[in-house]
Coordinates of C-alpha atoms and ligand atoms in Angstrom, one line a residue:
M285 CA -28.0 18.6 62.1
N286 CA -31.7 17.7 61.7
T287 CA -32.8 14.5 60.0
K288 CA -33.6 16.3 56.7
T289 CA -30.2 18.0 56.5
F290 CA -28.5 14.8 57.5
I291 CA -30.3 12.8 54.7
L292 CA -29.5 15.6 52.2
S293 CA -25.9 15.7 53.1
L294 CA -25.7 11.9 53.0
L295 CA -27.3 11.8 49.6
S296 CA -24.9 14.4 48.2
A297 CA -21.9 12.7 49.8
V298 CA -22.9 9.5 48.0
L299 CA -24.4 10.8 44.7
L300 CA -22.3 13.9 44.0
P301 CA -19.0 12.2 43.5
T302 CA -20.6 9.6 41.2
F303 CA -22.4 12.3 39.3
Q304 CA -19.2 14.4 39.0
A305 CA -17.2 11.4 38.0
T306 CA -19.7 10.5 35.2
A307 CA -19.8 14.1 34.0
Q308 CA -16.0 14.2 33.9
T309 CA -15.2 10.9 32.3
T310 CA -17.9 11.1 29.6
L311 CA -16.1 14.1 28.2
P312 CA -15.1 13.2 24.6
P313 CA -11.6 11.7 24.4
A314 CA -8.9 14.3 23.7
P315 CA -7.1 14.0 20.4
C316 CA -3.9 12.0 20.6
G317 CA -0.7 12.9 18.7
P318 CA -0.6 14.2 15.1
L319 CA -4.0 14.0 13.4
P320 CA -4.9 13.4 9.7
S321 CA -6.1 16.3 7.6
E322 CA -9.5 16.3 5.9
N323 CA -7.7 15.5 2.7
Q324 CA -5.9 12.5 4.2
L325 CA -9.2 11.2 5.8
R326 CA -11.0 11.5 2.5
W327 CA -8.1 9.7 0.8
Q328 CA -8.0 6.9 3.3
D329 CA -11.7 6.2 2.7
M330 CA -10.9 5.5 -1.0
E331 CA -9.1 2.3 0.0
M332 CA -8.3 1.2 -3.5
Y333 CA -7.6 3.1 -6.7
A334 CA -5.8 2.3 -9.9
F335 CA -2.5 3.3 -11.5
I336 CA -2.4 3.4 -15.2
H337 CA 1.1 3.1 -16.8
Y338 CA 1.0 4.0 -20.5
S339 CA 3.6 5.9 -22.5
M340 CA 6.2 5.5 -25.2
N341 CA 7.5 2.5 -23.2
T342 CA 4.4 0.6 -24.3
Y343 CA 5.7 0.7 -27.8
T344 CA 9.4 0.0 -27.1
D345 CA 8.8 -2.8 -24.6
Q346 CA 10.7 -0.9 -21.9
E347 CA 10.2 0.0 -18.3
W348 CA 12.2 3.2 -18.5
G349 CA 12.5 5.1 -21.8
F350 CA 15.8 6.9 -22.5
G351 CA 14.1 10.1 -23.7
N352 CA 14.8 9.9 -27.4
E353 CA 12.2 7.4 -28.5
N354 CA 10.7 8.0 -31.9
L355 CA 7.4 10.0 -31.8
E356 CA 6.1 8.0 -34.8
L357 CA 5.8 5.0 -32.6
F358 CA 2.8 6.4 -30.7
N359 CA -0.2 5.6 -32.8
P360 CA -2.6 3.3 -30.9
S361 CA -5.3 1.7 -33.1
D362 CA -8.0 1.4 -30.5
L363 CA -7.2 3.7 -27.6
D364 CA -10.3 3.7 -25.3
C365 CA -10.1 5.5 -22.0
R366 CA -13.8 4.6 -21.3
Q367 CA -12.7 0.9 -21.3
W368 CA -9.9 1.7 -18.8
A369 CA -12.4 3.5 -16.5
R370 CA -15.0 0.9 -16.8
V371 CA -12.6 -1.9 -16.0
C372 CA -11.1 0.0 -13.0
K373 CA -14.6 0.7 -11.7
Q374 CA -15.6 -2.9 -11.9
A375 CA -12.3 -3.8 -10.2
G376 CA -13.5 -1.7 -7.2
M377 CA -11.1 1.2 -7.8
K378 CA -12.3 4.5 -6.6
G379 CA -10.0 6.6 -8.9
I380 CA -7.2 6.5 -11.4
I381 CA -3.7 7.9 -11.3
F382 CA -2.3 8.3 -14.8
T383 CA 1.3 8.5 -15.9
A384 CA 0.9 11.9 -17.7
K385 CA 4.7 12.0 -18.0
H386 CA 7.0 9.1 -17.2
H387 CA 10.8 9.3 -16.9
C388 CA 11.2 9.4 -20.7
G389 CA 9.6 12.9 -20.7
F390 CA 7.0 12.1 -23.3
C391 CA 3.8 14.0 -22.4
M392 CA 0.5 12.3 -22.8
W393 CA -1.2 15.7 -23.2
P394 CA -0.3 18.4 -25.7
S395 CA 1.8 20.5 -23.3
A396 CA 2.6 24.0 -24.5
Y397 CA 6.1 23.7 -23.1
T398 CA 7.6 20.8 -25.1
E399 CA 7.5 19.3 -28.6
Y400 CA 7.9 15.8 -27.0
S401 CA 4.2 15.0 -26.6
V402 CA 1.2 13.5 -28.3
K403 CA 0.8 16.6 -30.4
N404 CA 3.7 15.5 -32.6
T405 CA 2.6 11.9 -33.0
P406 CA 0.5 10.3 -35.8
W407 CA -2.2 9.5 -33.3
K408 CA -5.3 11.5 -34.2
N409 CA -3.0 13.6 -36.4
G410 CA -1.5 15.2 -33.3
K411 CA -4.9 16.4 -32.1
G412 CA -5.3 13.9 -29.3
D413 CA -5.0 14.3 -25.6
V414 CA -4.9 11.2 -23.5
V415 CA -5.1 13.1 -20.2
R416 CA -8.3 14.8 -21.3
E417 CA -9.9 11.6 -22.6
L418 CA -9.1 9.8 -19.3
A419 CA -10.2 12.7 -17.1
D420 CA -13.5 12.8 -19.0
A421 CA -13.9 9.0 -18.8
C422 CA -13.3 9.0 -15.1
R423 CA -15.9 11.6 -14.5
K424 CA -18.4 9.6 -16.6
E425 CA -17.8 6.5 -14.5
G426 CA -17.8 8.4 -11.2
L427 CA -14.1 7.8 -10.6
K428 CA -11.7 10.4 -9.2
F429 CA -8.7 11.4 -11.4
A430 CA -5.1 12.0 -10.5
V431 CA -1.7 12.5 -12.2
Y432 CA 1.8 11.1 -12.1
L433 CA 4.3 13.6 -13.3
S434 CA 7.8 12.3 -13.2
P435 CA 10.4 14.7 -11.9
W436 CA 13.1 12.8 -13.6
D437 CA 12.9 13.8 -17.3
R438 CA 15.4 12.0 -19.6
N439 CA 14.3 14.1 -22.6
Y440 CA 14.5 17.7 -21.5
P441 CA 17.8 19.4 -22.4
E442 CA 17.9 21.5 -19.2
Y443 CA 17.1 18.6 -16.8
G444 CA 19.0 19.1 -13.5
K445 CA 19.2 22.9 -13.9
P446 CA 17.0 25.6 -12.4
E447 CA 15.3 26.1 -15.8
Y448 CA 14.0 22.6 -15.5
V449 CA 12.2 23.3 -12.3
E450 CA 10.3 26.1 -14.0
Y451 CA 9.5 23.8 -16.9
F452 CA 8.3 21.1 -14.5
R453 CA 6.0 23.6 -12.6
N454 CA 4.6 24.9 -15.9
Q455 CA 3.7 21.4 -16.9
L456 CA 2.2 20.7 -13.5
R457 CA 0.2 23.9 -13.7
E458 CA -1.3 22.7 -17.0
L459 CA -2.3 19.4 -15.4
L460 CA -3.8 21.1 -12.3
T461 CA -5.8 23.7 -14.1
Q462 CA -7.1 22.1 -17.3
Y463 CA -8.5 18.7 -16.3
G464 CA -10.9 19.3 -13.4
D465 CA -10.4 18.0 -9.9
I466 CA -7.2 16.1 -9.2
F467 CA -7.3 13.9 -6.0
E468 CA -3.6 13.1 -5.8
V469 CA -0.3 14.3 -7.3
W470 CA 2.4 11.6 -7.6
F471 CA 6.0 12.5 -7.8
D472 CA 8.3 9.5 -8.4
G473 CA 11.7 9.6 -6.8
A474 CA 13.6 7.5 -9.4
N475 CA 16.7 8.9 -11.0
G476 CA 18.9 6.4 -12.8
G477 CA 21.3 9.2 -13.9
D478 CA 21.8 8.7 -17.6
G479 CA 19.5 10.0 -20.3
W480 CA 19.2 11.6 -23.7
Y481 CA 18.7 15.2 -22.3
G482 CA 18.1 16.8 -25.6
G483 CA 21.1 15.1 -27.2
A484 CA 23.6 15.6 -24.4
N485 CA 23.4 11.9 -23.8
E486 CA 25.0 12.0 -20.4
T487 CA 24.6 11.1 -16.8
R488 CA 22.8 13.6 -14.6
K489 CA 22.3 12.5 -11.0
I490 CA 20.7 15.2 -9.0
D491 CA 19.9 15.6 -5.3
G492 CA 16.1 14.9 -5.2
K493 CA 15.8 16.8 -2.0
T494 CA 17.1 20.1 -3.1
C495 CA 17.1 20.2 -6.9
Y496 CA 13.3 20.4 -7.4
Q497 CA 12.6 23.0 -4.7
W498 CA 9.6 21.1 -3.5
A499 CA 8.3 23.7 -1.1
E500 CA 7.2 26.1 -3.8
T501 CA 5.7 23.3 -5.9
F502 CA 3.7 22.1 -2.9
R503 CA 2.5 25.6 -2.3
M504 CA 1.3 25.8 -5.9
I505 CA -0.6 22.4 -5.6
R506 CA -2.3 23.6 -2.4
E507 CA -3.4 26.7 -4.2
L508 CA -4.6 25.1 -7.4
Q509 CA -6.0 21.9 -6.1
P510 CA -6.6 22.4 -2.3
Q511 CA -8.2 18.9 -2.0
A512 CA -5.4 17.0 -3.5
V513 CA -3.0 14.8 -1.5
I514 CA 0.6 14.8 -2.4
W515 CA 2.7 11.7 -2.7
N516 CA 6.4 12.4 -2.9
D517 CA 9.3 10.1 -2.3
G518 CA 12.0 12.3 -3.5
G519 CA 12.2 15.2 -1.1
D520 CA 9.9 17.2 1.2
R521 CA 7.4 15.1 3.1
G522 CA 4.0 15.0 1.3
D523 CA 0.7 13.8 2.7
L524 CA 1.4 10.1 1.8
R525 CA 4.5 7.9 1.9
W526 CA 5.8 5.0 -0.2
V527 CA 5.9 1.6 1.7
G528 CA 9.4 0.8 0.6
N529 CA 8.6 -1.9 -1.9
E530 CA 6.5 -2.4 -5.1
A531 CA 5.5 -5.9 -4.2
G532 CA 2.2 -4.8 -2.6
S533 CA 2.7 -5.1 1.2
V534 CA 3.2 -2.7 4.0
G535 CA 4.5 -3.7 7.5
E536 CA 2.1 -5.4 9.9
T537 CA 3.1 -2.7 12.3
N538 CA 2.1 0.4 10.4
W539 CA 1.9 3.8 12.0
S540 CA 0.5 6.6 9.8
L541 CA 3.2 8.9 11.2
L542 CA 6.7 10.1 10.2
N543 CA 8.9 13.0 11.1
K544 CA 8.6 16.1 9.0
E545 CA 12.4 16.5 8.9
G546 CA 15.3 14.0 8.6
D547 CA 16.0 11.1 6.4
V548 CA 13.6 8.2 5.9
H549 CA 14.9 4.7 5.5
G550 CA 13.2 1.4 4.4
G551 CA 12.0 0.4 7.9
M552 CA 10.3 3.7 8.5
L553 CA 8.6 3.5 5.1
R554 CA 7.4 0.0 5.9
H555 CA 6.3 0.7 9.5
G556 CA 5.9 4.4 9.9
L557 CA 7.2 5.9 13.1
E558 CA 5.3 5.4 16.4
D559 CA 6.4 8.8 17.7
G560 CA 6.5 10.6 14.4
D561 CA 5.5 14.3 14.5
S562 CA 3.4 14.3 11.3
W563 CA 0.6 12.3 9.7
V564 CA 2.1 10.7 6.5
A565 CA -0.1 7.7 5.7
A566 CA 1.2 4.7 3.8
E567 CA 0.1 4.1 0.2
T568 CA 0.9 0.6 -1.1
N569 CA 1.6 0.5 -4.8
T570 CA 2.0 -2.6 -7.0
S571 CA 1.2 -3.7 -10.5
I572 CA -1.2 -6.5 -11.5
R573 CA 1.7 -7.8 -13.6
P574 CA 5.4 -8.0 -12.9
G575 CA 6.2 -4.8 -14.8
W576 CA 4.6 -1.4 -14.6
F577 CA 4.3 -1.1 -18.4
Y578 CA 2.8 -3.7 -20.7
H579 CA 5.0 -6.5 -22.1
D580 CA 3.6 -9.3 -24.2
T581 CA 6.0 -11.7 -22.4
E582 CA 4.1 -11.1 -19.1
N583 CA 0.7 -12.2 -20.3
E584 CA 1.0 -15.4 -18.4
N585 CA 2.1 -13.6 -15.2
V586 CA -0.9 -11.5 -14.4
K587 CA -1.2 -11.9 -10.6
S588 CA -3.5 -14.7 -9.4
L589 CA -6.6 -14.0 -7.5
S590 CA -5.1 -15.4 -4.3
R591 CA -2.1 -13.2 -4.7
L592 CA -4.3 -10.2 -5.2
M593 CA -6.2 -11.1 -2.1
N594 CA -3.0 -11.3 -0.1
T595 CA -2.1 -7.9 -1.5
Y596 CA -5.4 -6.6 -0.3
Y597 CA -4.9 -8.0 3.2
Q598 CA -1.4 -6.7 3.3
S599 CA -2.3 -3.2 2.3
V600 CA -5.9 -2.2 3.0
G601 CA -5.8 -4.7 5.8
R602 CA -2.8 -3.1 7.3
N603 CA -3.9 0.6 7.6
S604 CA -2.9 1.5 4.0
C605 CA -4.6 2.3 0.7
L606 CA -3.9 0.1 -2.3
L607 CA -2.7 1.6 -5.6
L608 CA -3.0 -1.2 -8.1
N609 CA -1.5 -0.7 -11.6
F610 CA -3.2 -1.8 -14.8
P611 CA -0.8 -1.4 -17.8
I612 CA -2.2 -0.4 -21.2
A613 CA -1.5 -2.7 -24.1
P614 CA -0.2 -1.3 -27.4
N615 CA -3.7 -1.3 -28.9
G616 CA -4.7 1.2 -26.3
R617 CA -6.7 -1.0 -24.0
I618 CA -6.4 -3.0 -20.8
H619 CA -5.6 -6.6 -21.7
P620 CA -8.6 -8.9 -21.2
T621 CA -6.6 -11.1 -18.7
D622 CA -5.9 -8.1 -16.5
S623 CA -9.5 -6.9 -16.7
L624 CA -11.0 -10.2 -15.8
R625 CA -8.5 -10.7 -12.9
G626 CA -9.2 -7.2 -11.6
I627 CA -13.0 -7.8 -11.7
A628 CA -12.6 -11.2 -10.0
F629 CA -10.5 -9.5 -7.3
N630 CA -13.3 -7.0 -6.5
K631 CA -15.9 -9.8 -6.5
M632 CA -13.9 -11.8 -4.1
I633 CA -13.5 -8.9 -1.7
H634 CA -17.2 -8.5 -1.7
E635 CA -17.7 -12.2 -1.2
V636 CA -15.4 -12.3 1.8
F637 CA -16.8 -9.2 3.5
K638 CA -20.5 -9.5 2.6
T639 CA -21.6 -11.2 5.8
D640 CA -20.3 -9.8 9.1
L641 CA -20.7 -12.6 11.6
A642 CA -19.9 -10.3 14.4
R643 CA -23.2 -8.3 13.8
H644 CA -25.2 -11.0 15.6
T645 CA -22.9 -11.4 18.6
Q646 CA -23.4 -10.2 22.2
V647 CA -20.6 -7.7 22.8
T648 CA -19.3 -6.7 26.2
A649 CA -16.4 -4.5 27.2
S650 CA -14.1 -4.6 30.3
N651 CA -14.2 -0.8 30.5
V652 CA -16.5 1.8 28.9
R653 CA -15.7 5.5 29.1
G654 CA -17.6 7.0 32.0
G655 CA -19.9 3.9 31.8
S656 CA -21.7 5.9 29.1
K657 CA -23.8 4.4 26.3
R658 CA -22.3 6.9 24.0
Y659 CA -19.0 5.1 24.2
G660 CA -20.4 1.6 24.7
A661 CA -19.1 -1.6 23.1
K662 CA -22.2 -1.9 20.8
H663 CA -20.8 0.9 18.6
V664 CA -18.2 -1.5 17.2
L665 CA -21.2 -3.3 15.5
D666 CA -23.4 -0.4 14.5
G667 CA -22.0 -0.1 11.0
K668 CA -21.3 3.6 11.6
T669 CA -17.8 5.0 11.1
N670 CA -18.3 8.0 13.4
T671 CA -19.2 6.2 16.6
Y672 CA -16.9 4.1 18.6
W673 CA -16.2 2.1 21.8
A674 CA -13.9 4.1 24.1
T675 CA -12.4 3.5 27.5
D676 CA -11.7 5.9 30.3
D677 CA -8.6 8.1 30.1
G678 CA -5.6 6.1 31.2
V679 CA -7.2 2.8 30.4
T680 CA -5.0 1.4 27.7
H681 CA -5.5 -2.3 28.4
A682 CA -9.1 -3.4 27.8
T683 CA -11.1 -6.3 26.4
L684 CA -14.0 -6.7 24.1
T685 CA -15.7 -10.1 24.2
L686 CA -18.0 -11.1 21.4
E687 CA -20.3 -14.1 22.0
F688 CA -22.1 -16.0 19.2
A689 CA -25.5 -17.6 19.7
Q690 CA -24.1 -20.8 18.4
P691 CA -20.7 -22.2 17.4
T692 CA -19.6 -20.2 14.4
T693 CA -17.0 -20.9 11.7
F694 CA -14.7 -18.1 10.5
N695 CA -11.1 -17.2 9.4
R696 CA -10.9 -13.4 9.3
F697 CA -11.0 -10.7 12.0
L698 CA -11.2 -7.0 11.3
A699 CA -10.8 -4.0 13.5
E700 CA -10.9 -0.2 12.8
E701 CA -9.8 2.7 14.9
Y702 CA -11.6 6.1 14.9
I703 CA -8.5 7.8 13.4
P704 CA -9.8 11.5 13.2
L705 CA -8.7 11.6 16.9
G706 CA -5.3 9.9 16.2
Q707 CA -3.9 6.4 15.8
R708 CA -3.6 4.9 19.2
V709 CA -3.4 1.1 19.5
K710 CA 0.1 -0.3 19.8
K711 CA -0.6 -3.9 20.5
F712 CA -3.5 -6.3 20.8
S713 CA -4.3 -10.0 21.1
L714 CA -7.1 -12.3 19.8
E715 CA -8.4 -15.3 21.6
V716 CA -11.1 -17.8 20.6
Y717 CA -13.3 -19.9 22.9
V718 CA -13.2 -23.5 21.6
D719 CA -14.2 -26.6 23.5
G720 CA -14.8 -24.7 26.7
K721 CA -11.3 -23.1 26.7
W722 CA -9.8 -19.8 25.6
Q723 CA -7.1 -20.3 23.0
P724 CA -4.7 -17.6 21.7
L725 CA -4.9 -16.9 18.0
T726 CA -2.4 -15.8 15.5
D727 CA 0.3 -14.5 17.9
A728 CA 2.7 -17.1 16.5
L729 CA 2.0 -16.0 13.0
A730 CA 2.6 -12.3 13.6
E731 CA 5.6 -10.7 12.0
N732 CA 8.8 -11.0 14.2
G733 CA 6.8 -13.1 16.6
D734 CA 6.0 -9.8 18.3
G735 CA 2.3 -10.2 18.8
L736 CA -0.3 -8.3 16.9
T737 CA 0.5 -4.6 16.5
T738 CA -1.2 -1.4 15.3
I739 CA -4.8 -1.1 13.8
G740 CA -5.3 2.4 12.3
H741 CA -7.9 2.8 9.7
R742 CA -8.4 -0.9 9.2
R743 CA -6.6 -4.1 10.3
I744 CA -7.5 -7.5 9.0
I745 CA -6.1 -10.7 10.5
C746 CA -6.2 -13.9 8.5
F747 CA -6.0 -17.3 10.1
P748 CA -7.0 -20.9 9.2
T749 CA -10.8 -21.6 9.5
L750 CA -11.9 -22.4 13.0
T751 CA -15.2 -22.9 14.9
A752 CA -15.7 -21.0 18.2
T753 CA -18.4 -19.7 20.4
K754 CA -16.6 -16.5 21.6
V755 CA -13.9 -14.1 20.4
R756 CA -11.9 -12.0 22.8
F757 CA -10.2 -8.9 21.4
T758 CA -7.8 -7.4 23.9
I759 CA -6.1 -4.1 23.5
L760 CA -2.8 -4.7 25.3
D761 CA -1.2 -1.3 24.9
A762 CA -2.2 2.0 23.4
K763 CA -0.9 5.6 23.3
A764 CA -4.1 6.8 24.9
C765 CA -7.6 5.3 25.5
P766 CA -8.4 3.2 22.5
L767 CA -11.3 4.3 20.2
I768 CA -12.6 1.3 18.2
S769 CA -15.2 2.1 15.6
K770 CA -15.6 -1.4 14.1
V771 CA -15.0 -5.0 14.7
G772 CA -15.9 -7.6 12.1
I773 CA -15.7 -11.4 11.8
Y774 CA -15.8 -13.2 8.4
Q775 CA -15.6 -16.5 6.7
A776 CA -13.5 -16.1 3.5
P777 CA -14.2 -18.8 0.9
H778 CA -11.4 -21.1 -0.2
I779 CA -9.8 -20.0 -3.5
D780 CA -9.1 -22.9 -5.8
Q781 CA -6.3 -23.1 -8.2
D782 CA -7.9 -20.1 -9.7
T783 CA -5.4 -19.1 -12.4
P784 CA -2.3 -20.6 -14.0
N785 CA 0.0 -19.1 -11.5
A786 CA -2.1 -19.6 -8.4
G787 CA 0.3 -22.3 -7.1
E788 CA 3.3 -20.0 -7.3
K789 CA 4.6 -18.6 -4.1
H790 CA 5.7 -15.0 -3.7
A791 CA 7.1 -12.7 -1.1
S792 CA 3.6 -12.0 0.2
D793 CA 3.1 -15.8 0.9
Y794 CA 6.0 -15.9 3.4
Y795 CA 6.9 -14.2 6.6
I796 CA 10.0 -12.3 5.7
F797 CA 12.2 -10.5 8.2
F798 CA 15.6 -9.0 8.3
G799 CA 18.6 -9.7 10.6
G800 CA 20.5 -6.4 10.1
D801 CA 20.7 -4.8 6.7
K802 CA 22.2 -7.7 4.7
V803 CA 20.5 -10.8 5.9
M804 CA 16.9 -11.8 5.1
F805 CA 15.0 -14.7 6.6
I806 CA 12.2 -16.3 4.7
N807 CA 9.9 -18.3 6.9
L808 CA 7.9 -20.9 4.8
P809 CA 4.4 -21.7 5.9
Q810 CA 5.5 -25.3 6.5
E811 CA 8.6 -27.4 6.1
E812 CA 9.2 -28.3 2.4
T813 CA 11.8 -29.7 0.0
V814 CA 13.3 -26.7 -1.7
T815 CA 14.7 -27.1 -5.3
A816 CA 15.4 -23.4 -6.2
F817 CA 15.4 -19.9 -4.8
R818 CA 14.3 -17.0 -7.0
Y819 CA 15.0 -13.4 -6.4
L820 CA 13.5 -10.4 -8.0
P821 CA 15.7 -7.4 -7.1
P822 CA 14.1 -4.1 -6.0
Q823 CA 12.7 -2.3 -9.0
D824 CA 13.3 1.2 -7.5
S825 CA 16.7 2.8 -7.0
K826 CA 16.8 3.0 -3.3
N827 CA 17.2 -0.4 -1.7
G828 CA 20.3 -2.6 -2.2
I829 CA 20.4 -5.1 -5.0
I830 CA 22.2 -8.3 -4.1
T831 CA 25.0 -8.9 -6.6
H832 CA 26.8 -11.6 -4.6
Y833 CA 24.8 -14.0 -2.4
R834 CA 25.0 -16.9 -0.1
V835 CA 21.7 -18.8 0.5
A836 CA 21.2 -21.4 3.2
A837 CA 18.3 -23.4 4.6
T838 CA 17.3 -24.8 8.0
T839 CA 14.6 -26.8 9.6
D840 CA 15.5 -26.1 13.2
W841 CA 17.4 -22.8 13.3
N842 CA 20.6 -24.7 14.3
H843 CA 21.9 -26.6 11.4
W844 CA 22.2 -24.6 8.1
E845 CA 22.6 -26.3 4.8
T846 CA 24.1 -24.0 2.1
L847 CA 22.0 -24.0 -1.1
G848 CA 24.4 -21.9 -3.1
E849 CA 26.9 -19.0 -3.1
G850 CA 27.8 -16.9 -6.1
E851 CA 27.0 -13.9 -8.3
F852 CA 23.8 -12.6 -9.9
S853 CA 25.4 -11.4 -13.1
N854 CA 24.3 -8.1 -14.8
I855 CA 21.5 -7.7 -12.2
V856 CA 22.0 -4.0 -11.8
N857 CA 21.4 -3.1 -15.4
N858 CA 18.8 -5.8 -15.9
P859 CA 17.0 -6.3 -12.6
I860 CA 14.9 -9.3 -13.6
W861 CA 14.1 -12.6 -11.8
Q862 CA 17.3 -14.5 -10.9
T863 CA 17.1 -18.3 -10.3
L864 CA 19.4 -20.3 -8.1
R865 CA 18.8 -24.0 -8.5
C866 CA 19.9 -26.3 -5.7
Q867 CA 20.0 -29.9 -4.5
P868 CA 16.6 -30.8 -3.1
T869 CA 16.9 -29.7 0.6
R870 CA 14.4 -29.8 3.4
A871 CA 13.7 -26.3 4.8
K872 CA 11.4 -24.3 7.0
V873 CA 13.5 -21.1 6.9
I874 CA 15.7 -19.8 4.1
R875 CA 18.5 -17.4 4.9
V876 CA 19.7 -15.0 2.2
E877 CA 22.9 -13.1 2.8
G878 CA 23.8 -10.2 0.6
L879 CA 27.6 -10.6 0.5
R880 CA 27.8 -7.6 -1.8
L881 CA 25.1 -5.1 -2.5
A882 CA 24.8 -2.5 -5.2
Q883 CA 22.9 0.8 -5.1
G884 CA 21.9 0.8 -1.5
E885 CA 23.2 -0.2 2.0
R886 CA 20.0 -2.1 3.0
M887 CA 19.2 -5.2 1.1
G888 CA 15.9 -5.0 -0.8
Y889 CA 13.7 -7.1 -2.9
S890 CA 10.7 -6.8 -5.1
D891 CA 9.7 -10.4 -4.8
V892 CA 11.1 -13.7 -3.8
E893 CA 10.0 -17.3 -4.5
V894 CA 11.1 -20.5 -2.9
V895 CA 10.4 -23.3 -5.4
T896 CA 9.5 -26.5 -3.7
E897 CA 8.9 -30.1 -4.8
K898 CA 5.3 -30.7 -5.7
Ligands
LIG48 C1 9.0 3.6 -10.0 C2 9.3 4.0 -11.4 O1 10.6 4.1 -11.7 C3 8.5 3.0 -12.2 O2 8.8 3.1 -13.6 C4 7.0 3.1 -11.9 O3 6.5 4.3 -12.4 C5 6.8 3.0 -10.4 C6 5.4 3.2 -10.0 O4 7.6 3.9 -9.7 O5 9.8 4.1 -9.1

């Protein structure tokens, strides 16, 4: 070998493998697991949209109409869909889902297939169409529009028979063909059994999985509104899933996956399924008031700003979208308290997230895919959703360190995965550099003490305000190399006693977890003297309602003090707040045992409150 050949072969021996390695590892990451559809991605970007509950119930002060309510009752003096749309827009909602037909069967549009609709009411002499007015108002305000069509129909004589399915599809076809683009179709799964049913006045419980023959209905939706997502909690899997409660929070661990086949229980709704075979993202639905429909008695109970912010963190901040309900008052408008609160909510979200303190940090990563700039750490700060930091294949433990130029004060951390290639991160940790030492953050606060889990479209972590010079974000485990498109750090302002009920505590203020199906533990933020326990049973018909309870308290997990044992009378027929007063007792954790449950095997709740001494 002459010198030239020797040098050449030496060069190729040294450089070629490096070159090959770079060429190989900078291949784009392969997709991981089930992926979201275009429709699901578009939906996820909406983040927040409104529900509007308005029907005959508004005039009978009910949550569920029986199906024989008098049509003469529907005659709003001041119905103004433009006001609804303006309020929703100012509240940061990207669209509106409207109860075109609730369980009572009354149609808010003049359907050709029933007499039980606006066309036979005094409102506008039967010439009105609320669906049309709202669809037009949404378009004017630049909002998307969608419909809720209740499968359970307590008015229709043939409900439960094959003729009903045809009727249901005919109505759906009207809604999908006469009102422009529909972004979502919402099929509630409730069926309380009894109803008027054209005068039969009987109980008709059906099998929500088979009775409605969903496959054909879904086919029709895909054909008539190919861009719509389907929410269905009654039968076949749609594009979106319920989160298992109406209190406004999805699990901290939240996979956007489920299995196409098989039963789905509360835990799966709350957390998704890590190894699910289909993308079925979580939609968190809740009302700005206790009820879905308007009730005068609830005017003092419009959710406080801090409660709405918690709802935001526990839905949008946990890889979900938020569907927030605004009921319409009998005059045909959103009540001013609800409008103001909704608008304050949106302002506060902007306030919290307006300054991203991470933007001015130096960011470094322990591993970058192929050492390539294209996948470098800087992409988490570039404000673009289609670029990301990625690691080499097989590297599922990696660290991002963000260093501030000077000590910085903050209380929120945000991370986003690039989900078009799948949801990957299983577990991560956060540490902050304070006084020359790394300190773990938030692990102790995480649900089930299990550390921080799942990111998905967006994950927001809240913690008490601190001052640090560095933040370390470590992916501890992932299904495949993590793809992180954004990291943000924020300082949320303190919310004062913003509204009359700001001091009230609710389920979303506690860390709640279950020990089996019939025992719930409520972990209070700090030890307090408890004077009452309040329970709002699940407002759907799936989870178990506690009819007989035993409630106890502890400060040390060893010694339990019984607060009370007994029966919540008439709770099934009238599922409202129940209050158990007790001797003032010190507590850090409250244990609620469901000694007897009605309606479901797994204990559920819509909300709980632990009343403490001021
Ligand atoms: C529930 C229904 O029964 C309620 O009335 C409400 O429409 C809510 C959004 O879904 O299951």
